[in-house]
PDB file of C-alpha atoms and ligand atoms in Angstrom:
ATOM      1  CA  MET A   1      10.957   7.313   9.370  1.00 89.00           C
ATOM      2  CA  ASP A   2      13.660   5.112  10.862  1.00 93.00           C
ATOM      3  CA  ILE A   3      15.541   4.175   7.689  1.00 95.00           C
ATOM      4  CA  ALA A   4      18.100   2.026   9.532  1.00 95.00           C
ATOM      5  CA  LYS A   5      15.389  -0.093  11.174  1.00 96.00           C
ATOM      6  CA  ILE A   6      13.398  -0.433   7.950  1.00 97.00           C
ATOM      7  CA  SER A   7      16.497  -1.413   5.963  1.00 96.00           C
ATOM      8  CA  TYR A   8      17.502  -3.987   8.549  1.00 96.00           C
ATOM      9  CA  GLN A   9      14.067  -5.621   8.588  1.00 97.00           C
ATOM     10  CA  LEU A  10      13.743  -5.632   4.803  1.00 97.00           C
ATOM     11  CA  GLU A  11      17.103  -7.365   4.515  1.00 95.00           C
ATOM     12  CA  HIS A  12      16.395  -9.886   7.251  1.00 96.00           C
ATOM     13  CA  SER A  13      12.726 -10.758   6.858  1.00 96.00           C
ATOM     14  CA  GLY A  14      11.628  -8.947   3.714  1.00 97.00           C
ATOM     15  CA  TYR A  15       8.891  -6.959   5.409  1.00 98.00           C
ATOM     16  CA  ILE A  16       8.251  -4.556   8.262  1.00 98.00           C
ATOM     17  CA  VAL A  17       5.105  -3.313   9.990  1.00 98.00           C
ATOM     18  CA  LEU A  18       5.431   0.219  11.388  1.00 98.00           C
ATOM     19  CA  ALA A  19       2.973   1.407  14.034  1.00 97.00           C
ATOM     20  CA  LYS A  20       2.851   5.097  13.124  1.00 96.00           C
ATOM     21  CA  PRO A  21       5.722   6.302  10.960  1.00 97.00           C
ATOM     22  CA  LEU A  22       4.038   9.515   9.780  1.00 98.00           C
ATOM     23  CA  ALA A  23       3.003  12.686  11.616  1.00 97.00           C
ATOM     24  CA  GLU A  24      -0.580  12.885  12.957  1.00 97.00           C
ATOM     25  CA  GLY A  25      -1.281  16.058  10.991  1.00 98.00           C
ATOM     26  CA  LEU A  26      -0.342  14.454   7.690  1.00 98.00           C
ATOM     27  CA  LEU A  27      -2.391  11.351   8.509  1.00 98.00           C
ATOM     28  CA  ALA A  28      -5.417  13.536   9.223  1.00 98.00           C
ATOM     29  CA  ASP A  29      -5.020  15.301   5.866  1.00 98.00           C
ATOM     30  CA  LEU A  30      -4.592  11.993   4.017  1.00 98.00           C
ATOM     31  CA  PHE A  31      -7.720  10.652   5.697  1.00 98.00           C
ATOM     32  CA  VAL A  32      -9.707  13.616   4.360  1.00 97.00           C
ATOM     33  CA  ARG A  33      -8.313  13.047   0.853  1.00 97.00           C
ATOM     34  CA  CYS A  34      -9.236   9.363   1.004  1.00 98.00           C
ATOM     35  CA  HIS A  35     -12.947  10.035   0.505  1.00 96.00           C
ATOM     36  CA  ASP A  36     -14.955   9.475  -2.643  1.00 92.00           C
ATOM     37  CA  ASP A  37     -16.546  12.905  -2.404  1.00 84.00           C
ATOM     38  CA  ASN A  38     -17.014  14.235  -5.906  1.00 73.00           C
ATOM     39  CA  SER A  39     -17.416  10.840  -7.591  1.00 69.00           C
ATOM     40  CA  THR A  40     -15.012  11.613 -10.419  1.00 86.00           C
ATOM     41  CA  ARG A  41     -11.671  11.251  -8.609  1.00 93.00           C
ATOM     42  CA  PHE A  42     -12.112   7.591  -7.649  1.00 95.00           C
ATOM     43  CA  HIS A  43     -12.773   4.760 -10.066  1.00 93.00           C
ATOM     44  CA  ALA A  44     -13.120   0.984  -9.841  1.00 90.00           C
ATOM     45  CA  ALA A  45      -9.742  -0.676  -9.528  1.00 85.00           C
ATOM     46  CA  GLN A  46      -8.483  -2.740 -12.439  1.00 73.00           C
ATOM     47  CA  VAL A  47      -6.007  -5.584 -12.580  1.00 69.00           C
ATOM     48  CA  GLY A  48      -3.107  -5.639 -15.028  1.00 64.00           C
ATOM     49  CA  ARG A  49      -1.578  -2.940 -17.205  1.00 59.00           C
ATOM     50  CA  GLY A  50      -1.864  -1.631 -20.736  1.00 63.00           C
ATOM     51  CA  ALA A  51      -3.886  -3.791 -23.096  1.00 58.00           C
ATOM     52  CA  GLY A  52      -4.235  -6.532 -20.476  1.00 59.00           C
ATOM     53  CA  LYS A  53      -5.923  -4.182 -18.021  1.00 60.00           C
ATOM     54  CA  GLN A  54      -9.371  -5.268 -16.957  1.00 61.00           C
ATOM     55  CA  LEU A  55     -12.004  -4.823 -14.289  1.00 61.00           C
ATOM     56  CA  SER A  56     -11.651  -7.636 -11.853  1.00 64.00           C
ATOM     57  CA  GLY A  57     -13.915  -9.599  -9.574  1.00 73.00           C
ATOM     58  CA  MET A  58     -10.825 -10.191  -7.455  1.00 88.00           C
ATOM     59  CA  ARG A  59     -10.943  -6.819  -5.776  1.00 91.00           C
ATOM     60  CA  GLY A  60     -13.720  -4.498  -4.700  1.00 92.00           C
ATOM     61  CA  ASP A  61     -11.946  -1.215  -4.075  1.00 94.00           C
ATOM     62  CA  VAL A  62     -12.214   2.130  -5.796  1.00 95.00           C
ATOM     63  CA  ILE A  63      -8.926   3.955  -6.241  1.00 96.00           C
ATOM     64  CA  ASN A  64      -7.415   7.371  -6.947  1.00 97.00           C
ATOM     65  CA  TRP A  65      -3.760   7.843  -7.857  1.00 97.00           C
ATOM     66  CA  LEU A  66      -2.038  10.542  -5.806  1.00 98.00           C
ATOM     67  CA  ASP A  67      -1.648  13.852  -7.577  1.00 96.00           C
ATOM     68  CA  ALA A  68       1.575  15.801  -7.011  1.00 96.00           C
ATOM     69  CA  SER A  69      -0.276  19.068  -7.623  1.00 96.00           C
ATOM     70  CA  ASN A  70      -2.327  18.519  -4.444  1.00 97.00           C
ATOM     71  CA  ASP A  71      -0.525  19.718  -1.290  1.00 98.00           C
ATOM     72  CA  THR A  72      -1.567  16.758   0.868  1.00 98.00           C
ATOM     73  CA  ASP A  73      -0.675  14.199  -1.776  1.00 98.00           C
ATOM     74  CA  GLN A  74       2.622  15.998  -2.345  1.00 98.00           C
ATOM     75  CA  ALA A  75       3.444  15.888   1.380  1.00 98.00           C
ATOM     76  CA  TYR A  76       2.983  12.104   1.394  1.00 98.00           C
ATOM     77  CA  LEU A  77       4.963  11.701  -1.823  1.00 98.00           C
ATOM     78  CA  ALA A  78       7.764  13.780  -0.259  1.00 98.00           C
ATOM     79  CA  CYS A  79       7.924  11.416   2.745  1.00 98.00           C
ATOM     80  CA  MET A  80       8.108   8.432   0.442  1.00 98.00           C
ATOM     81  CA  GLU A  81      10.796  10.136  -1.631  1.00 98.00           C
ATOM     82  CA  LEU A  82      12.920  10.496   1.517  1.00 97.00           C
ATOM     83  CA  LEU A  83      12.331   6.819   2.230  1.00 97.00           C
ATOM     84  CA  ARG A  84      13.303   5.923  -1.350  1.00 97.00           C
ATOM     85  CA  LEU A  85      16.563   7.877  -1.130  1.00 96.00           C
ATOM     86  CA  GLY A  86      17.362   6.421   2.298  1.00 96.00           C
ATOM     87  CA  LEU A  87      16.713   2.854   1.192  1.00 96.00           C
ATOM     88  CA  ASN A  88      18.804   3.311  -1.932  1.00 95.00           C
ATOM     89  CA  GLU A  89      21.752   4.331   0.277  1.00 94.00           C
ATOM     90  CA  SER A  90      21.407   1.421   2.667  1.00 92.00           C
ATOM     91  CA  VAL A  91      19.978  -1.593   0.835  1.00 89.00           C
ATOM     92  CA  PHE A  92      20.962  -0.860  -2.762  1.00 79.00           C
ATOM     93  CA  LEU A  93      17.611  -1.749  -4.266  1.00 86.00           C
ATOM     94  CA  GLY A  94      18.057   0.872  -6.978  1.00 92.00           C
ATOM     95  CA  LEU A  95      14.549   2.208  -6.422  1.00 95.00           C
ATOM     96  CA  PHE A  96      13.751   4.549  -9.282  1.00 95.00           C
ATOM     97  CA  ASP A  97      10.337   5.968  -8.494  1.00 95.00           C
ATOM     98  CA  TYR A  98       7.168   5.523  -6.465  1.00 97.00           C
ATOM     99  CA  GLU A  99       3.525   5.329  -7.498  1.00 96.00           C
ATOM    100  CA  CYS A 100       0.607   5.106  -5.102  1.00 98.00           C
ATOM    101  CA  HIS A 101      -3.153   5.343  -4.909  1.00 98.00           C
ATOM    102  CA  TYR A 102      -5.815   5.886  -2.312  1.00 98.00           C
ATOM    103  CA  ALA A 103      -8.072   2.858  -2.021  1.00 98.00           C
ATOM    104  CA  ILE A 104     -11.536   2.588  -0.498  1.00 97.00           C
ATOM    105  CA  TYR A 105     -13.136  -0.796   0.105  1.00 97.00           C
ATOM    106  CA  GLY A 106     -16.833  -0.757   0.886  1.00 94.00           C
ATOM    107  CA  GLU A 107     -18.603  -3.154   3.197  1.00 95.00           C
ATOM    108  CA  GLY A 108     -18.380  -6.736   1.981  1.00 94.00           C
ATOM    109  CA  GLU A 109     -15.364  -6.080  -0.200  1.00 95.00           C
ATOM    110  CA  GLY A 110     -11.804  -7.421  -0.170  1.00 96.00           C
ATOM    111  CA  TYR A 111      -8.980  -8.381  -2.481  1.00 96.00           C
ATOM    112  CA  ALA A 112      -8.347 -12.072  -3.185  1.00 95.00           C
ATOM    113  CA  LYS A 113      -4.869 -13.523  -2.675  1.00 96.00           C
ATOM    114  CA  HIS A 114      -2.491 -12.136  -5.276  1.00 95.00           C
ATOM    115  CA  SER A 115       1.065 -11.045  -5.998  1.00 95.00           C
ATOM    116  CA  ASP A 116       1.841  -7.413  -6.810  1.00 94.00           C
ATOM    117  CA  VAL A 117       4.326  -8.566  -9.427  1.00 92.00           C
ATOM    118  CA  LEU A 118       2.249  -9.672 -12.384  1.00 77.00           C
ATOM    119  CA  GLN A 119       2.862  -9.563 -16.094  1.00 72.00           C
ATOM    120  CA  GLY A 120       3.581  -5.958 -17.005  1.00 70.00           C
ATOM    121  CA  GLN A 121       4.455  -4.994 -13.430  1.00 68.00           C
ATOM    122  CA  LYS A 122       7.840  -6.663 -13.087  1.00 76.00           C
ATOM    123  CA  ASN A 123       9.423  -3.383 -12.113  1.00 90.00           C
ATOM    124  CA  ARG A 124       7.613  -3.297  -8.762  1.00 93.00           C
ATOM    125  CA  ILE A 125      10.186  -3.958  -6.030  1.00 95.00           C
ATOM    126  CA  LEU A 126       8.693  -2.803  -2.734  1.00 97.00           C
ATOM    127  CA  THR A 127       5.027  -2.552  -1.783  1.00 98.00           C
ATOM    128  CA  THR A 128       3.834  -0.096   0.862  1.00 98.00           C
ATOM    129  CA  VAL A 129       0.367   0.118   2.371  1.00 98.00           C
ATOM    130  CA  LEU A 130      -0.658   2.877   4.789  1.00 98.00           C
ATOM    131  CA  TYR A 131      -3.955   2.434   6.645  1.00 98.00           C
ATOM    132  CA  LEU A 132      -6.297   5.297   7.447  1.00 98.00           C
ATOM    133  CA  ASN A 133      -9.056   3.715   9.554  1.00 98.00           C
ATOM    134  CA  GLU A 134      -9.817   5.531  12.765  1.00 95.00           C
ATOM    135  CA  ASP A 135     -11.585   3.400  15.388  1.00 94.00           C
ATOM    136  CA  TRP A 136     -10.925   0.119  13.603  1.00 97.00           C
ATOM    137  CA  HIS A 137     -12.250  -2.865  15.575  1.00 97.00           C
ATOM    138  CA  ALA A 138     -11.700  -6.577  14.950  1.00 97.00           C
ATOM    139  CA  PRO A 139     -15.326  -7.160  13.784  1.00 97.00           C
ATOM    140  CA  ASP A 140     -14.647  -4.649  10.979  1.00 97.00           C
ATOM    141  CA  GLY A 141     -12.367  -7.195   9.291  1.00 98.00           C
ATOM    142  CA  GLY A 142     -10.350  -6.045   6.293  1.00 98.00           C
ATOM    143  CA  GLU A 143      -7.084  -7.397   7.684  1.00 98.00           C
ATOM    144  CA  LEU A 144      -4.146  -7.841   5.327  1.00 98.00           C
ATOM    145  CA  VAL A 145      -2.926 -11.444   5.383  1.00 98.00           C
ATOM    146  CA  VAL A 146       0.647 -11.832   4.158  1.00 98.00           C
ATOM    147  CA  PHE A 147       1.906 -15.255   3.027  1.00 98.00           C
ATOM    148  CA  GLU A 148       5.391 -16.557   2.391  1.00 97.00           C
ATOM    149  CA  ALA A 149       6.328 -16.996  -1.268  1.00 94.00           C
ATOM    150  CA  SER A 150       4.635 -20.382  -1.780  1.00 94.00           C
ATOM    151  CA  GLY A 151       1.367 -18.852  -0.579  1.00 94.00           C
ATOM    152  CA  LYS A 152       0.794 -21.650   1.918  1.00 95.00           C
ATOM    153  CA  THR A 153       1.987 -20.242   5.227  1.00 97.00           C
ATOM    154  CA  VAL A 154       0.832 -17.003   6.805  1.00 98.00           C
ATOM    155  CA  VAL A 155       3.742 -14.740   7.707  1.00 97.00           C
ATOM    156  CA  THR A 156       1.749 -12.002   9.389  1.00 98.00           C
ATOM    157  CA  THR A 157      -1.739 -10.517   9.613  1.00 98.00           C
ATOM    158  CA  VAL A 158      -1.964  -6.734   9.741  1.00 98.00           C
ATOM    159  CA  ASN A 159      -4.889  -4.830  11.214  1.00 98.00           C
ATOM    160  CA  PRO A 160      -5.669  -1.794   9.013  1.00 98.00           C
ATOM    161  CA  THR A 161      -5.538   0.654  11.920  1.00 98.00           C
ATOM    162  CA  PHE A 162      -4.993   4.381  11.538  1.00 98.00           C
ATOM    163  CA  GLY A 163      -1.379   5.200  10.703  1.00 98.00           C
ATOM    164  CA  THR A 164      -0.075   1.630  10.442  1.00 98.00           C
ATOM    165  CA  MET A 165       2.207   1.032   7.465  1.00 98.00           C
ATOM    166  CA  ILE A 166       3.527  -2.219   6.051  1.00 98.00           C
ATOM    167  CA  ILE A 167       6.444  -2.363   3.629  1.00 98.00           C
ATOM    168  CA  PHE A 168       7.373  -5.632   1.910  1.00 98.00           C
ATOM    169  CA  LEU A 169       9.316  -7.037  -1.022  1.00 97.00           C
ATOM    170  CA  SER A 170       6.665  -7.107  -3.748  1.00 96.00           C
ATOM    171  CA  GLU A 171       7.823 -10.324  -5.350  1.00 94.00           C
ATOM    172  CA  SER A 172       8.228 -12.381  -2.170  1.00 96.00           C
ATOM    173  CA  PHE A 173       4.866 -12.106  -0.451  1.00 97.00           C
ATOM    174  CA  PRO A 174       1.484 -13.085  -1.893  1.00 97.00           C
ATOM    175  CA  HIS A 175      -1.210 -11.347   0.151  1.00 98.00           C
ATOM    176  CA  GLU A 176      -4.946 -10.991   0.571  1.00 97.00           C
ATOM    177  CA  VAL A 177      -7.342  -8.378   1.957  1.00 97.00           C
ATOM    178  CA  LEU A 178      -9.994 -10.135   4.033  1.00 97.00           C
ATOM    179  CA  LEU A 179     -13.586  -9.027   3.547  1.00 96.00           C
ATOM    180  CA  SER A 180     -14.182  -5.689   5.175  1.00 97.00           C
ATOM    181  CA  ARG A 181     -17.361  -5.118   7.143  1.00 97.00           C
ATOM    182  CA  ALA A 182     -16.798  -1.368   7.338  1.00 97.00           C
ATOM    183  CA  THR A 183     -15.467   1.209   4.913  1.00 97.00           C
ATOM    184  CA  ARG A 184     -11.723   0.594   4.673  1.00 98.00           C
ATOM    185  CA  ARG A 185      -9.300   3.322   3.638  1.00 98.00           C
ATOM    186  CA  SER A 186      -5.638   3.004   2.661  1.00 98.00           C
ATOM    187  CA  ILE A 187      -2.855   4.163   0.375  1.00 98.00           C
ATOM    188  CA  ALA A 188      -1.185   1.348  -1.561  1.00 98.00           C
ATOM    189  CA  GLY A 189       2.085   2.144  -3.304  1.00 98.00           C
ATOM    190  CA  TRP A 190       5.050   0.631  -5.104  1.00 97.00           C
ATOM    191  CA  PHE A 191       8.694   1.579  -5.336  1.00 97.00           C
ATOM    192  CA  ARG A 192       9.864   0.592  -8.789  1.00 95.00           C
ATOM    193  CA  VAL A 193      13.028   0.175 -10.736  1.00 94.00           C
ATOM    194  CA  SER A 194      13.181   1.713 -14.178  1.00 88.00           C
ATOM    195  CA  GLY A 195      12.759  -0.434 -17.247  1.00 72.00           C
ATOM    196  CA  SER A 196      10.091  -2.529 -18.902  1.00 52.00           C
TER     197      SER A 196
HETATM  198  C1  OGA B 201      -3.018  -3.911  -3.305  1.00 59.22           C
HETATM  199  C2  OGA B 201      -3.104  -4.561  -1.977  1.00 59.22           C
HETATM  200  C3  OGA B 201      -3.385  -4.417   0.404  1.00 59.22           C
HETATM  201  C4  OGA B 201      -4.146  -3.666   1.441  1.00 59.22           C
HETATM  202  O1  OGA B 201      -3.582  -2.821  -3.475  1.00 59.22           O
HETATM  203  O2  OGA B 201      -2.363  -4.497  -4.205  1.00 59.22           O
HETATM  204  O3  OGA B 201      -2.740  -5.697  -1.903  1.00 59.22           O
HETATM  205  O4  OGA B 201      -3.999  -4.026   2.626  1.00 59.22           O
HETATM  206  N1  OGA B 201      -3.528  -3.857  -0.903  1.00 59.22           N
HETATM  207  O5  OGA B 201      -4.882  -2.750   1.120  1.00 59.22           O
HETATM  208 MN1   MN B 202      -1.391  -6.210  -3.489  1.00 59.22          MN
END
């Protein structure tokens, strides 16, 4: 990944959309992992943390947190670790760790406008989303709409096409996943600082 370019964009606009930052072979492996095959790995996404955690009508995805003991998951985590170290050298965000999950949205599902920095998640600094949809077409929907901080103006709309990755400052950009009319696969993740 081009750390210099990513750092520059994060400092100047707070987000960057990368066309295909990862190797094809890794993307293919991640795509295979992002399937709800044995019905125990994925579970309905919840909103909030700890005691405040609850099933939400806001989002319709099922998720699975990446598992460092799986080779494919580990390969992705290793890429993101390199990104974390690179960003810490160039933009001084003090990123401490990274957590991420596969997400699958079924037909007719989306995620209402929200911020990734909610009560109990104040340590989330940077959001990343990697899309794993081969042959995505506009009628499939499921675009990510990113708003400026007030939530009133659209900053960018991202098509969830295979290999595309967006990185943005978690606190600065409310965002929404438009209703998907096809199965929609992704990996959502957060670089965090240590602390509460
Ligand atoms: C999230 C999220 C965006 C996307 O999981 O918090 O906003 O495009 N995902 O999948
Ligand atoms: Mn989000």
